[in-house]
Coordinates of C-alpha atoms in Angstrom, one line a residue:
M869 CA 13.3 -2.0 -14.7
S870 CA 10.7 -4.6 -14.3
G871 CA 11.5 -7.4 -11.8
T872 CA 15.1 -7.1 -13.6
Q873 CA 17.7 -5.6 -13.3
E874 CA 18.1 -4.7 -17.5
N875 CA 21.5 -3.6 -19.8
R876 CA 23.6 -3.7 -16.5
P877 CA 25.6 -7.0 -15.6
T878 CA 24.8 -8.9 -12.4
G879 CA 27.4 -7.4 -9.9
A880 CA 28.5 -4.5 -12.8
L881 CA 29.2 -0.5 -11.7
P882 CA 26.6 1.5 -11.6
G883 CA 27.0 5.1 -13.3
A884 CA 27.7 8.4 -11.1
V885 CA 24.5 10.0 -9.9
T886 CA 23.5 13.4 -11.7
R887 CA 20.3 16.1 -10.1
A888 CA 18.8 15.2 -12.8
Q889 CA 18.4 11.3 -11.5
L890 CA 17.8 12.5 -8.3
K891 CA 14.9 15.1 -9.2
Q892 CA 13.7 11.3 -10.8
V893 CA 14.4 9.9 -7.3
A894 CA 12.4 12.8 -5.6
D895 CA 9.0 12.4 -8.2
N896 CA 9.4 8.5 -8.5
G897 CA 10.6 6.9 -5.8
I898 CA 10.7 3.3 -6.2
W899 CA 8.7 3.4 -9.1
G900 CA 10.3 3.3 -12.4
V901 CA 7.2 2.0 -15.5
G902 CA 4.4 0.2 -15.4
A903 CA 4.6 -1.4 -12.0
G904 CA 8.0 -1.9 -11.9
V905 CA 11.2 -0.9 -9.7
N906 CA 12.6 2.9 -11.0
R907 CA 16.2 2.2 -12.8
E908 CA 17.8 5.1 -11.7
A909 CA 16.7 5.2 -8.0
A910 CA 18.2 1.3 -7.8
D911 CA 21.4 2.9 -9.4
L912 CA 21.0 5.7 -7.3
G913 CA 21.2 2.8 -3.7
E914 CA 24.2 1.0 -5.4
A915 CA 25.9 3.9 -6.1
L916 CA 26.1 4.5 -2.9
V917 CA 26.7 0.7 -1.8
A918 CA 29.8 1.0 -4.6
T919 CA 31.1 3.6 -2.2
L920 CA 30.7 2.6 0.8
Q921 CA 32.6 -0.2 -0.8
G922 CA 35.6 1.0 -1.4
T923 CA 34.7 -0.9 -5.1
A924 CA 34.2 2.3 -7.1
T925 CA 37.5 3.4 -9.0
R926 CA 36.0 7.4 -10.0
S927 CA 33.2 9.1 -8.3
L928 CA 29.9 8.4 -8.7
L929 CA 27.6 10.8 -6.7
T930 CA 27.6 14.4 -5.8
P931 CA 29.4 16.6 -4.0
E932 CA 26.2 16.2 -1.2
L933 CA 25.4 12.9 -1.7
Q934 CA 29.3 11.8 -1.6
E935 CA 29.6 14.7 1.8
L936 CA 27.0 12.4 3.5
T937 CA 28.3 8.9 3.1
D938 CA 32.5 10.7 4.4
R939 CA 29.9 11.6 7.4
V940 CA 28.8 8.6 8.3
L941 CA 31.9 6.4 7.2
R942 CA 33.5 8.7 9.7
S943 CA 31.8 7.9 12.3
A944 CA 30.7 4.5 11.7
T945 CA 32.4 1.7 9.8
V946 CA 29.6 -0.8 7.5
G947 CA 30.1 -4.6 6.7
F948 CA 28.7 -6.6 4.3
P949 CA 28.2 -9.9 6.1
W950 CA 26.0 -12.9 5.3
I951 CA 24.1 -13.6 7.9
E952 CA 23.5 -17.8 8.6
A953 CA 19.6 -19.0 9.4
A954 CA 18.6 -21.8 12.1
D955 CA 18.3 -24.0 8.7
K956 CA 21.3 -22.5 7.5
V957 CA 20.2 -20.6 4.6
R958 CA 22.5 -17.1 3.7
L959 CA 20.8 -13.7 3.9
A960 CA 22.3 -10.6 2.4
A961 CA 22.8 -8.2 4.8
H962 CA 24.7 -4.8 5.2
T963 CA 25.8 -3.3 8.7
I964 CA 26.5 0.4 9.3
K965 CA 28.0 0.4 13.2
L966 CA 28.5 3.2 14.8
K967 CA 32.4 4.1 16.3
T968 CA 31.1 4.0 20.0
T969 CA 31.5 2.3 23.4
E970 CA 28.2 3.9 25.0
P971 CA 25.1 0.9 23.4
R972 CA 23.7 2.6 20.9
P973 CA 19.6 1.7 19.3
L974 CA 19.0 -0.5 16.1
V975 CA 17.2 0.0 13.5
I976 CA 16.7 -2.8 11.7
V977 CA 16.1 -3.3 8.1
P978 CA 14.0 -6.0 5.3
A979 CA 14.4 -5.2 2.4
G980 CA 11.0 -5.4 0.2
W981 CA 9.2 -6.9 -2.7
T982 CA 11.9 -6.4 -5.0
P983 CA 14.8 -7.8 -6.7
V984 CA 17.1 -4.8 -5.9
G985 CA 17.5 -6.2 -2.6
W986 CA 18.4 -4.2 0.2
P987 CA 20.8 -2.0 -1.7
L988 CA 17.2 -0.2 -2.2
F989 CA 17.2 1.6 0.9
E990 CA 21.0 2.4 1.1
Y991 CA 19.9 6.1 1.7
A992 CA 17.4 5.6 4.0
Y993 CA 20.1 3.8 6.2
L994 CA 23.2 6.4 6.3
C995 CA 20.3 8.8 7.2
L996 CA 19.1 6.3 10.2
A997 CA 23.0 6.3 11.3
L998 CA 23.8 10.0 11.0
R999 CA 20.5 10.7 13.5
G1000 CA 22.7 7.6 16.3
Y1001 CA 21.6 3.8 15.6
H1002 CA 23.4 1.4 14.0
V1003 CA 21.9 0.0 11.2
L1004 CA 21.3 -3.7 9.8
A1005 CA 19.1 -4.1 6.8
Y1006 CA 18.8 -7.5 5.3
T1007 CA 17.6 -8.8 1.8
P1008 CA 14.7 -11.6 3.1
R1009 CA 14.7 -15.1 1.5
G1010 CA 14.6 -16.0 -1.7
I1011 CA 14.9 -12.4 -2.2
G1012 CA 16.4 -10.6 -4.6
L1013 CA 17.9 -11.4 -9.0
T1014 CA 17.9 -14.2 -9.5
L1015 CA 19.5 -14.3 -13.6
P1016 CA 19.5 -17.5 -16.2
V1017 CA 22.6 -19.7 -17.6
A1018 CA 23.4 -20.3 -20.8
G1019 CA 22.9 -24.6 -20.4
G1020 CA 20.6 -24.1 -17.6
G1021 CA 20.4 -23.7 -14.5
F1022 CA 20.5 -19.6 -12.1
V1023 CA 22.4 -17.5 -11.0
D1024 CA 22.0 -15.2 -7.9
G1025 CA 22.7 -11.4 -7.9
P1026 CA 25.1 -10.0 -5.3
F1027 CA 22.1 -9.0 -3.2
T1028 CA 20.0 -11.5 -3.8
S1029 CA 18.8 -14.4 0.2
G1030 CA 19.3 -18.1 -0.6
G1031 CA 16.5 -20.0 0.7
T1032 CA 12.7 -19.8 -2.0
I1033 CA 10.6 -17.6 -0.4
D1034 CA 8.2 -18.1 2.9
V1035 CA 5.9 -14.3 1.4
G1036 CA 6.2 -13.8 6.1
G1037 CA 5.6 -17.1 7.1
P1038 CA 7.6 -19.2 9.6
K1039 CA 10.6 -19.1 7.9
D1040 CA 11.0 -15.5 8.1
W1041 CA 9.8 -14.6 11.2
A1042 CA 12.8 -17.6 12.2
D1043 CA 15.5 -15.7 10.0
G1044 CA 13.9 -12.2 11.8
T1045 CA 15.1 -13.5 15.4
S1046 CA 18.5 -14.7 13.6
V1047 CA 19.1 -11.4 12.5
I1048 CA 18.5 -10.3 15.4
D1049 CA 20.8 -12.5 18.0
Y1050 CA 24.1 -12.3 15.2
A1051 CA 23.5 -8.4 15.6
V1052 CA 22.9 -8.4 19.6
R1053 CA 26.6 -10.0 18.9
H1054 CA 28.1 -7.4 16.4
F1055 CA 26.3 -4.5 18.1
A1056 CA 25.1 -5.0 21.5
P1057 CA 22.2 -2.3 21.3
S1058 CA 20.4 -0.7 23.8
R1059 CA 17.0 -1.1 22.5
I1060 CA 15.7 -3.1 19.0
G1061 CA 13.1 -1.2 17.1
F1062 CA 12.0 -2.6 12.8
L1063 CA 11.5 -0.4 9.2
G1064 CA 10.1 -2.7 7.4
E1065 CA 8.2 -0.8 3.4
S1066 CA 6.0 -3.1 1.8
Y1067 CA 6.8 -6.7 3.0
G1068 CA 9.7 -5.5 5.4
S1069 CA 6.5 -3.9 6.9
G1070 CA 5.0 -7.4 7.3
I1071 CA 8.1 -9.3 8.3
A1072 CA 9.2 -6.2 10.4
Q1073 CA 5.0 -6.4 12.7
L1074 CA 5.4 -10.3 12.4
V1075 CA 9.5 -10.7 13.8
A1076 CA 7.7 -8.4 16.2
A1077 CA 4.9 -10.1 17.2
H1078 CA 7.8 -13.3 18.1
D1079 CA 10.5 -12.0 19.1
D1080 CA 10.7 -10.0 23.6
R1081 CA 13.8 -8.3 21.3
V1082 CA 12.0 -5.4 19.6
D1083 CA 11.1 -2.5 20.9
A1084 CA 9.2 -0.2 18.4
V1085 CA 7.8 -0.9 14.8
V1086 CA 7.5 1.4 11.6
A1087 CA 6.1 -0.5 8.7
L1088 CA 5.7 1.4 5.5
S1089 CA 2.6 0.3 2.8
T1090 CA 2.1 -2.7 5.0
W1091 CA -0.3 -4.8 5.9
G1092 CA -2.7 -6.6 8.4
N1093 CA -3.9 -9.4 7.0
L1094 CA -2.3 -11.1 3.9
A1095 CA -5.4 -13.2 3.3
T1096 CA -7.7 -10.8 3.0
S1097 CA -5.5 -8.3 0.9
L1098 CA -6.0 -10.2 -2.1
Y1099 CA -8.9 -12.2 -0.9
H1100 CA -12.1 -10.4 0.0
N1101 CA -15.8 -10.5 -0.9
D1102 CA -15.1 -14.3 -2.5
T1103 CA -13.0 -12.1 -4.5
R1104 CA -9.9 -12.7 -5.7
H1105 CA -7.3 -9.9 -6.4
M1106 CA -5.2 -10.9 -9.2
K1107 CA -3.2 -7.8 -10.4
A1108 CA -1.9 -7.4 -7.5
V1109 CA -0.4 -10.9 -7.6
E1110 CA 0.6 -10.9 -11.3
V1111 CA 2.7 -8.1 -10.2
L1112 CA 3.9 -9.0 -6.4
L1113 CA 4.7 -12.1 -8.9
S1114 CA 6.5 -10.1 -11.8
L1115 CA 8.7 -8.2 -9.0
T1116 CA 10.3 -11.4 -7.2
G1117 CA 14.0 -11.3 -9.9
G1118 CA 13.7 -14.5 -11.0
P1119 CA 11.1 -17.2 -11.9
V1120 CA 8.5 -19.3 -9.2
E1121 CA 9.8 -22.2 -9.9
R1122 CA 12.9 -21.1 -8.9
K1123 CA 11.7 -18.9 -5.9
F1124 CA 9.1 -20.7 -4.7
D1125 CA 9.4 -23.8 -3.1
E1126 CA 6.4 -26.5 -4.4
E1127 CA 4.0 -25.8 -1.2
T1128 CA 4.2 -22.1 -1.7
Q1129 CA 3.9 -22.7 -5.7
R1130 CA 0.8 -24.8 -5.3
K1131 CA -0.6 -22.2 -3.2
L1132 CA -0.3 -20.2 -6.0
A1133 CA -1.3 -22.0 -8.8
D1134 CA -4.5 -23.1 -5.8
F1135 CA -5.4 -19.0 -5.5
A1136 CA -5.3 -18.2 -9.6
A1137 CA -7.1 -21.5 -10.9
N1138 CA -9.6 -20.8 -7.8
R1139 CA -9.6 -24.0 -6.3
N1140 CA -8.9 -25.1 -2.7
I1141 CA -9.5 -21.7 -0.9
E1142 CA -10.4 -21.6 2.2
Q1143 CA -6.4 -23.9 2.4
V1144 CA -5.1 -20.8 0.3
V1145 CA -6.6 -18.4 2.6
A1146 CA -5.2 -20.0 6.1
W1147 CA -2.0 -19.8 4.8
G1148 CA -2.4 -16.4 4.7
T1149 CA -3.6 -15.9 7.7
E1150 CA -1.4 -17.4 9.0
R1151 CA 1.3 -14.9 7.6
A1152 CA -1.8 -12.0 8.5
P1153 CA 0.4 -9.4 11.5
E1154 CA -3.0 -9.3 13.0
A1155 CA -3.0 -13.0 13.5
Y1156 CA -1.2 -12.2 16.0
V1157 CA -1.5 -9.1 17.3
E1158 CA -2.1 -10.5 21.3
A1159 CA 1.1 -11.0 21.1
T1160 CA 2.5 -7.1 20.1
N1161 CA -0.5 -6.0 23.1
H1162 CA 0.9 -8.4 25.5
R1163 CA 3.9 -6.6 24.9
G1164 CA 3.3 -3.3 24.2
V1165 CA 5.5 -2.9 20.7
P1166 CA 5.1 0.5 19.2
T1167 CA 3.8 0.4 16.2
F1168 CA 3.3 2.9 12.9
F1169 CA 1.8 2.2 10.5
S1170 CA 1.4 4.0 6.7
N1171 CA -0.6 3.4 4.0
T1172 CA -3.0 4.8 1.1
W1173 CA -6.3 5.5 0.6
H1174 CA -6.3 3.9 -3.7
E1175 CA -4.1 1.4 -2.1
G1176 CA -3.6 -1.7 -5.1
L1177 CA -1.8 -4.0 -3.6
F1178 CA -3.0 -3.5 0.6
P1179 CA -6.1 -1.6 0.4
V1180 CA -6.4 0.0 3.4
N1181 CA -9.7 -1.1 5.4
Q1182 CA -7.6 -4.1 5.6
V1183 CA -4.8 -2.4 7.6
L1184 CA -7.7 -0.4 9.4
T1185 CA -8.7 -4.0 11.2
T1186 CA -5.3 -5.0 12.3
F1187 CA -4.5 -0.9 13.5
N1188 CA -8.2 -0.6 15.6
Q1189 CA -6.9 -3.7 17.2
L1190 CA -3.6 -2.8 18.6
T1191 CA -3.6 -0.9 22.0
V1192 CA -0.3 -0.3 22.2
P1193 CA 1.0 3.5 22.1
K1194 CA 0.4 3.5 17.8
R1195 CA -0.3 5.7 14.1
L1196 CA -1.6 5.8 11.2
N1197 CA -1.3 7.6 8.3
L1198 CA -3.1 7.6 5.8
W1199 CA -2.2 9.4 2.2
I1200 CA -3.4 10.6 -1.1
G1201 CA -1.7 7.6 -3.3
D1202 CA -0.7 4.1 -4.4
H1203 CA 1.3 1.6 -3.0
A1204 CA 4.7 2.9 -1.4
V1205 CA 4.6 5.8 -3.3
P1206 CA 4.7 8.6 -0.5
E1207 CA 7.6 7.3 1.3
G1208 CA 9.1 6.1 -1.8
P1209 CA 10.9 9.4 -2.4
G1210 CA 12.3 9.6 0.6
L1211 CA 13.4 5.5 1.7
T1212 CA 15.8 6.5 -1.8
G1213 CA 16.5 9.4 -1.5
P1214 CA 16.9 12.9 -0.2
L1215 CA 14.2 13.8 1.8
D1216 CA 14.1 17.0 1.0
G1217 CA 13.0 17.2 -2.5
P1218 CA 11.8 19.9 -5.3
A1219 CA 8.4 18.9 -3.8
G1220 CA 9.9 19.6 -0.5
P1221 CA 10.3 17.8 3.2
N1222 CA 8.8 13.4 2.6
L1223 CA 6.5 13.9 6.3
A1224 CA 6.3 10.1 5.7
M1225 CA 9.9 9.9 6.5
A1226 CA 9.9 12.4 8.8
E1227 CA 7.9 11.3 10.7
A1228 CA 8.9 8.0 10.7
Y1229 CA 12.0 8.3 11.6
A1230 CA 10.4 10.4 14.8
W1231 CA 8.8 7.3 15.6
L1232 CA 11.7 5.2 15.9
D1233 CA 13.9 8.6 17.5
H1234 CA 10.9 8.6 20.4
H1235 CA 10.8 5.3 20.8
L1236 CA 15.0 3.6 20.7
L1237 CA 17.0 6.6 20.9
G1238 CA 14.7 8.7 24.1
A1239 CA 14.3 11.7 21.6
A1240 CA 12.4 14.7 23.8
N1241 CA 9.7 15.1 20.9
D1242 CA 6.5 15.4 19.5
V1243 CA 5.4 11.9 19.5
P1244 CA 3.5 11.6 22.3
T1245 CA 1.6 13.8 22.0
W1246 CA 0.7 12.6 18.1
P1247 CA -3.5 11.9 17.5
E1248 CA -3.5 8.5 16.9
V1249 CA -4.4 9.1 12.7
S1250 CA -3.5 11.5 10.4
S1251 CA -5.8 12.0 7.5
Q1252 CA -4.8 13.5 3.7
V1253 CA -8.1 14.2 2.1
M1254 CA -7.7 13.5 -1.5
F1255 CA -6.8 15.5 -3.9
T1256 CA -6.6 18.9 -1.4
Y1257 CA -3.8 20.2 -2.5
K1258 CA -3.1 23.1 -4.8
T1259 CA -1.5 22.6 -8.5
Q1260 CA 0.2 24.8 -11.4
P1261 CA 1.3 23.4 -14.3
D1262 CA 4.8 22.0 -15.6
P1263 CA 6.1 23.2 -18.6
G1264 CA 8.1 20.7 -18.7
S1265 CA 6.3 17.3 -18.4
G1266 CA 2.9 18.7 -19.1
N1267 CA 1.3 17.6 -15.5
D1268 CA 0.6 20.2 -13.0
S1269 CA 2.9 19.5 -9.6
V1270 CA 2.1 20.3 -6.5
V1271 CA 2.5 24.1 -5.0
T1272 CA 1.0 24.0 -1.2
P1273 CA 0.5 20.1 0.4
A1274 CA -3.4 18.3 0.5
V1275 CA -4.9 19.0 4.6
R1276 CA -4.0 17.0 6.7
E1277 CA -6.4 16.2 9.5
P1278 CA -5.0 14.6 12.3
R1279 CA -7.4 12.4 14.6
R1280 CA -7.9 11.0 18.1
T1281 CA -8.7 7.3 17.2
W1282 CA -9.8 6.0 14.1
E1283 CA -13.8 6.3 15.3
E1284 CA -13.4 10.0 15.2
V1285 CA -13.3 10.0 12.3
T1286 CA -16.4 9.7 11.3
T1287 CA -19.1 11.4 13.5
S1288 CA -21.8 11.7 11.4
T1289 CA -23.5 9.8 8.7
E1290 CA -25.6 9.8 6.1
R1291 CA -28.0 7.4 3.8
W1292 CA -28.6 7.8 0.3
Y1293 CA -31.0 5.7 -1.5
L1294 CA -31.3 4.6 -5.0
A1295 CA -34.3 5.9 -6.8
D1296 CA -35.5 5.2 -10.3
T1297 CA -34.2 7.7 -13.0
A1298 CA -33.5 11.4 -12.0
T1299 CA -35.7 14.4 -12.7
G1300 CA -34.4 16.4 -16.1
G1301 CA -34.9 13.7 -18.6
D1302 CA -31.1 12.4 -17.0
Q1303 CA -31.7 8.6 -18.0
D1304 CA -29.5 7.5 -15.2
G1305 CA -31.0 6.0 -11.3
L1306 CA -31.2 8.7 -8.7
L1307 CA -29.6 9.2 -4.9
G1308 CA -32.1 10.1 -2.8
S1309 CA -33.4 11.1 0.8
R1310 CA -36.8 8.6 0.7
P1311 CA -36.9 4.5 0.4
A1312 CA -38.0 3.7 -3.2
S1313 CA -38.9 0.5 -3.8
G1314 CA -40.4 -0.7 -7.0
W1315 CA -37.8 -0.2 -9.4
S1316 CA -35.4 -2.6 -11.5
R1317 CA -31.9 -1.7 -13.3
E1318 CA -30.4 -4.0 -15.3
F1319 CA -27.2 -4.6 -17.5
A1320 CA -25.3 -6.4 -19.9
A1321 CA -22.5 -8.5 -17.0
G1322 CA -18.9 -9.1 -18.5
G1323 CA -18.0 -7.4 -19.8
L1324 CA -14.6 -3.9 -18.7
T1325 CA -16.0 -0.7 -19.1
D1326 CA -14.2 2.5 -18.4
A1327 CA -15.7 2.5 -14.8
T1328 CA -12.6 1.2 -13.3
A1329 CA -10.3 1.5 -9.8
M1330 CA -7.4 2.8 -11.7
D1331 CA -5.3 2.4 -14.9
G1332 CA -3.2 0.8 -13.1
I1333 CA -1.2 -0.8 -9.6
V1334 CA 0.9 2.1 -8.8
Q1335 CA 1.0 4.5 -12.0
T1336 CA -2.3 6.4 -12.3
G1337 CA -1.5 6.5 -7.7
K1338 CA 1.7 7.7 -8.6
A1339 CA -0.1 10.3 -10.8
E1340 CA -2.6 11.1 -8.5
W1341 CA 0.2 12.0 -5.9
N1342 CA 1.6 14.1 -8.1
G1343 CA -1.0 15.9 -8.6
N1344 CA -3.1 14.4 -11.5
P1345 CA -5.3 12.9 -9.9
K1346 CA -7.1 10.9 -13.0
S1347 CA -10.8 12.2 -15.0
Y1348 CA -13.0 9.8 -16.0
A1349 CA -15.3 11.0 -18.3
T1350 CA -18.9 9.9 -17.3
R1351 CA -21.0 11.5 -20.3
A1352 CA -18.9 7.9 -22.1
F1353 CA -19.8 4.9 -19.5
D1354 CA -21.1 3.0 -21.6
R1355 CA -25.3 2.4 -19.7
K1356 CA -25.4 -1.0 -21.5
Q1357 CA -22.8 -2.5 -19.3
L1358 CA -23.6 -1.0 -16.5
A1359 CA -25.9 1.0 -14.0
V1360 CA -25.2 4.9 -11.8
W1361 CA -27.1 6.5 -10.0
A1362 CA -25.8 10.3 -8.9
T1363 CA -27.5 12.9 -7.0
G1364 CA -28.6 16.0 -7.7
P1365 CA -26.0 18.4 -6.9
L1366 CA -24.5 19.6 -4.5
S1367 CA -25.0 22.6 -1.8
A1368 CA -22.2 23.0 0.8
D1369 CA -23.1 24.1 4.3
A1370 CA -22.4 28.2 4.8
D1371 CA -20.7 26.9 8.6
A1372 CA -19.0 24.0 6.8
D1373 CA -14.6 25.0 7.3
P1374 CA -13.7 24.8 4.3
K1375 CA -16.6 25.2 2.5
A1376 CA -17.0 21.5 0.5
A1377 CA -20.7 20.1 0.4
R1378 CA -19.7 16.8 1.2
R1379 CA -17.1 15.9 3.7
I1380 CA -16.4 12.5 3.4
R1381 CA -14.6 10.2 6.4
G1382 CA -14.1 6.2 6.5
L1383 CA -15.8 3.8 5.1
P1384 CA -18.6 3.9 3.3
H1385 CA -20.8 1.3 2.9
V1386 CA -23.8 -0.1 -0.1
R1387 CA -26.6 -2.5 0.0
L1388 CA -27.7 -4.1 -3.4
T1389 CA -31.0 -6.1 -3.5
V1390 CA -29.4 -8.1 -7.7
R1391 CA -30.5 -11.4 -9.3
S1392 CA -28.7 -12.8 -12.3
S1393 CA -29.8 -14.6 -15.2
A1394 CA -26.8 -16.7 -14.3
A1395 CA -25.9 -18.9 -11.3
S1396 CA -22.8 -16.1 -10.6
T1397 CA -22.2 -13.0 -11.0
T1398 CA -19.6 -10.2 -9.6
L1399 CA -20.3 -6.2 -8.3
V1400 CA -17.8 -3.4 -8.6
A1401 CA -19.0 -1.0 -7.1
Y1402 CA -17.3 2.9 -8.1
L1403 CA -18.1 5.7 -6.0
F1404 CA -17.3 8.8 -7.4
D1405 CA -17.4 13.3 -7.4
V1406 CA -18.2 14.1 -10.6
A1407 CA -17.8 17.8 -11.5
A1408 CA -20.8 20.1 -13.8
D1409 CA -19.0 19.1 -16.5
S1410 CA -19.9 15.1 -16.4
T1411 CA -16.5 14.6 -15.7
A1412 CA -15.6 12.8 -12.4
R1413 CA -12.8 11.7 -10.4
I1414 CA -12.4 8.0 -7.9
I1415 CA -13.5 8.2 -4.2
T1416 CA -13.5 4.3 -3.4
H1417 CA -14.8 1.4 -4.7
E1418 CA -14.5 -2.3 -3.9
P1419 CA -15.6 -5.7 -5.7
Y1420 CA -17.7 -8.4 -4.6
T1421 CA -18.6 -11.6 -5.8
L1422 CA -21.6 -13.8 -5.1
S1423 CA -21.8 -17.8 -6.6
D1424 CA -24.9 -20.7 -6.0
L1425 CA -27.6 -18.0 -8.1
V1426 CA -30.9 -19.0 -8.3
S1427 CA -31.8 -17.9 -11.5
D1428 CA -33.7 -14.0 -11.7
Q1429 CA -34.2 -14.8 -7.9
D1430 CA -33.0 -11.6 -5.9
V1431 CA -30.1 -11.8 -2.9
T1432 CA -29.6 -8.9 -1.0
I1433 CA -25.9 -8.0 0.1
T1434 CA -24.7 -4.8 1.8
W1435 CA -20.8 -4.5 1.6
D1436 CA -17.5 -2.1 2.6
L1437 CA -16.4 0.1 -0.2
Q1438 CA -13.0 1.2 1.2
A1439 CA -12.0 3.8 3.4
A1440 CA -11.4 7.2 2.6
A1441 CA -11.4 11.3 2.7
Y1442 CA -12.2 13.3 0.7
D1443 CA -14.4 16.6 0.1
V1444 CA -17.0 16.4 -2.3
P1445 CA -16.9 20.0 -3.9
A1446 CA -20.1 23.0 -4.0
G1447 CA -21.8 22.1 -7.3
H1448 CA -20.9 18.7 -7.6
R1449 CA -23.1 15.5 -7.9
L1450 CA -22.1 12.7 -6.0
A1451 CA -22.2 9.2 -8.3
L1452 CA -22.8 5.2 -8.1
V1453 CA -21.6 3.1 -10.5
V1454 CA -22.0 -0.3 -10.6
N1455 CA -20.3 -2.4 -13.2
S1456 CA -19.8 -6.7 -13.3
R1457 CA -15.8 -6.5 -13.5
D1458 CA -12.4 -4.5 -13.3
Q1459 CA -8.8 -5.1 -14.5
L1460 CA -8.1 -5.5 -11.2
Y1461 CA -10.5 -8.8 -9.1
S1462 CA -11.4 -11.8 -10.9
H1463 CA -14.9 -12.2 -11.7
A1464 CA -18.0 -14.9 -12.0
S1465 CA -20.2 -12.5 -14.2
V1466 CA -20.7 -14.0 -17.2
E1467 CA -20.5 -13.2 -20.9
G1468 CA -24.2 -12.5 -22.2
S1469 CA -26.2 -12.6 -18.4
T1470 CA -27.6 -9.9 -17.5
T1471 CA -27.4 -8.7 -13.9
T1472 CA -29.6 -6.8 -12.3
I1473 CA -30.6 -4.9 -9.2
G1474 CA -33.6 -3.7 -7.9
S1475 CA -35.3 -2.1 -4.8
P1476 CA -38.2 -4.3 -2.8
P1477 CA -40.2 -2.9 -0.2
G1478 CA -38.8 -2.8 3.1
D1479 CA -34.9 -3.7 0.9
E1480 CA -34.1 -0.2 -0.4
S1481 CA -31.2 -0.4 -1.3
Y1482 CA -28.9 2.5 -0.8
L1483 CA -25.4 4.2 0.1
H1484 CA -25.0 4.4 3.5
L1485 CA -22.2 7.7 3.3
P1486 CA -19.8 8.4 6.6
L1487 CA -18.9 12.7 7.5
G1488 CA -16.9 13.7 8.8

């Protein structure tokens, strides 16, 4: 399925769950083809719901899943209420109420931005109930499947909430308060936590900042600032918005009110951008971080290095402003890839335990249940180092599979991730007849390199949002053929082969940890241009893996007049093996982003005296 549920009428039962389906969910989590929702995961969630509702006329579950639902039904009562918001909009919800007179904590789970609504994570709700929580899941307003009907109009799916999508705005915060009001009446909980994935994670943070009854937050694949997630360095993240719109479950005119439709249209047309940014900033947890700090709400973040929807740097900005008990897990992959399998299916899949969810649950256990676990001793940051896992060929798929997980590095704070820095200066032609530029240790000036702007190249951040990152997570990072990069449309600067420090452990030539940045002097034959900088790890055979990237758009340029700019690339944790080279590649366009490059124009990179161009590397 993509943005809609295909081949099954609204309300019809899913098929019986198979072990092959469970493996598929463990491998793919919430993601199916492209950036669409995984039909197998959706069917698994709905099979669990049908079993709990008693609407299944035959057994839909494997024995293990049947036992799971039986255990929950023995210890709790389940409900499927509609919760009325302050403006009378009805929110589709699901409750699991433990059979006890003892006050118990409650976990509230706002659904993600998905046409499936709250049932997609039913497995997680059952796990929470068995850990000793009351559970209340709900679909945020406007989210869920909406289908056209013959003769005009639309019909909503059974788990779709009323109203229109507020994109984490004030109506969503108010809905969170309405949900808490309902929960207090229904459960009388001892404490209240919010757990959210993606859209639900932002809502979780925003509700916690606006309602003092929230005692802890888990925010998975989250955002800290919606505005800078989707618009940064004067560059719009077009593909991210396209993916999000495809997942609303219905047409834009049905899913959004007129004001939001205008904001989306302005974003697409690159007009009234200041107003769009203000609209996004109002929806940024970062804007309310002082309220979160004042209340001391323990907050758990999870994100990925190659995040395609909510890039990691804006999460770091928010995280570093928090003064509450906090945790940041950074993983290989893309949006919702690490935690998706554990949210939708058994925590112990073919690749082993789902640590992303195990640690999220441990956070709630400590802060809501008062469990005497290891959470108080956790460092604030845990970084998974890219591609340090061990793999072996999988005969079934033809790809590699992970047999030993990637290295994770704990650090007391984000500031301790980077322990030193290194500067590589861009210079003209490298030695040995290589026509690419050189990354060297000394400032170099008086040279320039030019390329034709406006065309897409093989140097790209990813082939597709989610899919490239999902392959990374599963042991198959994208390989780039750097020899095939069209030097007429981009520029390349590379180091020589790097040597490992004899005392390094592991023996990596460079341990990149933190936010790299670049300074470039640029001129264009046009009045505007976009630059996209990529940092690659290049092997001896000239194949490469991407470490990080980031775009930057320049406008109001004076033809052939130099402008010097400095900008951060996305944060990274990456070990460059001995004998490999680092390469900085700059082009004018990436399929993820808007661009202001004029086809047929020329972009020139230079390095004037006193303003030499360089790549700045954080090391750790």
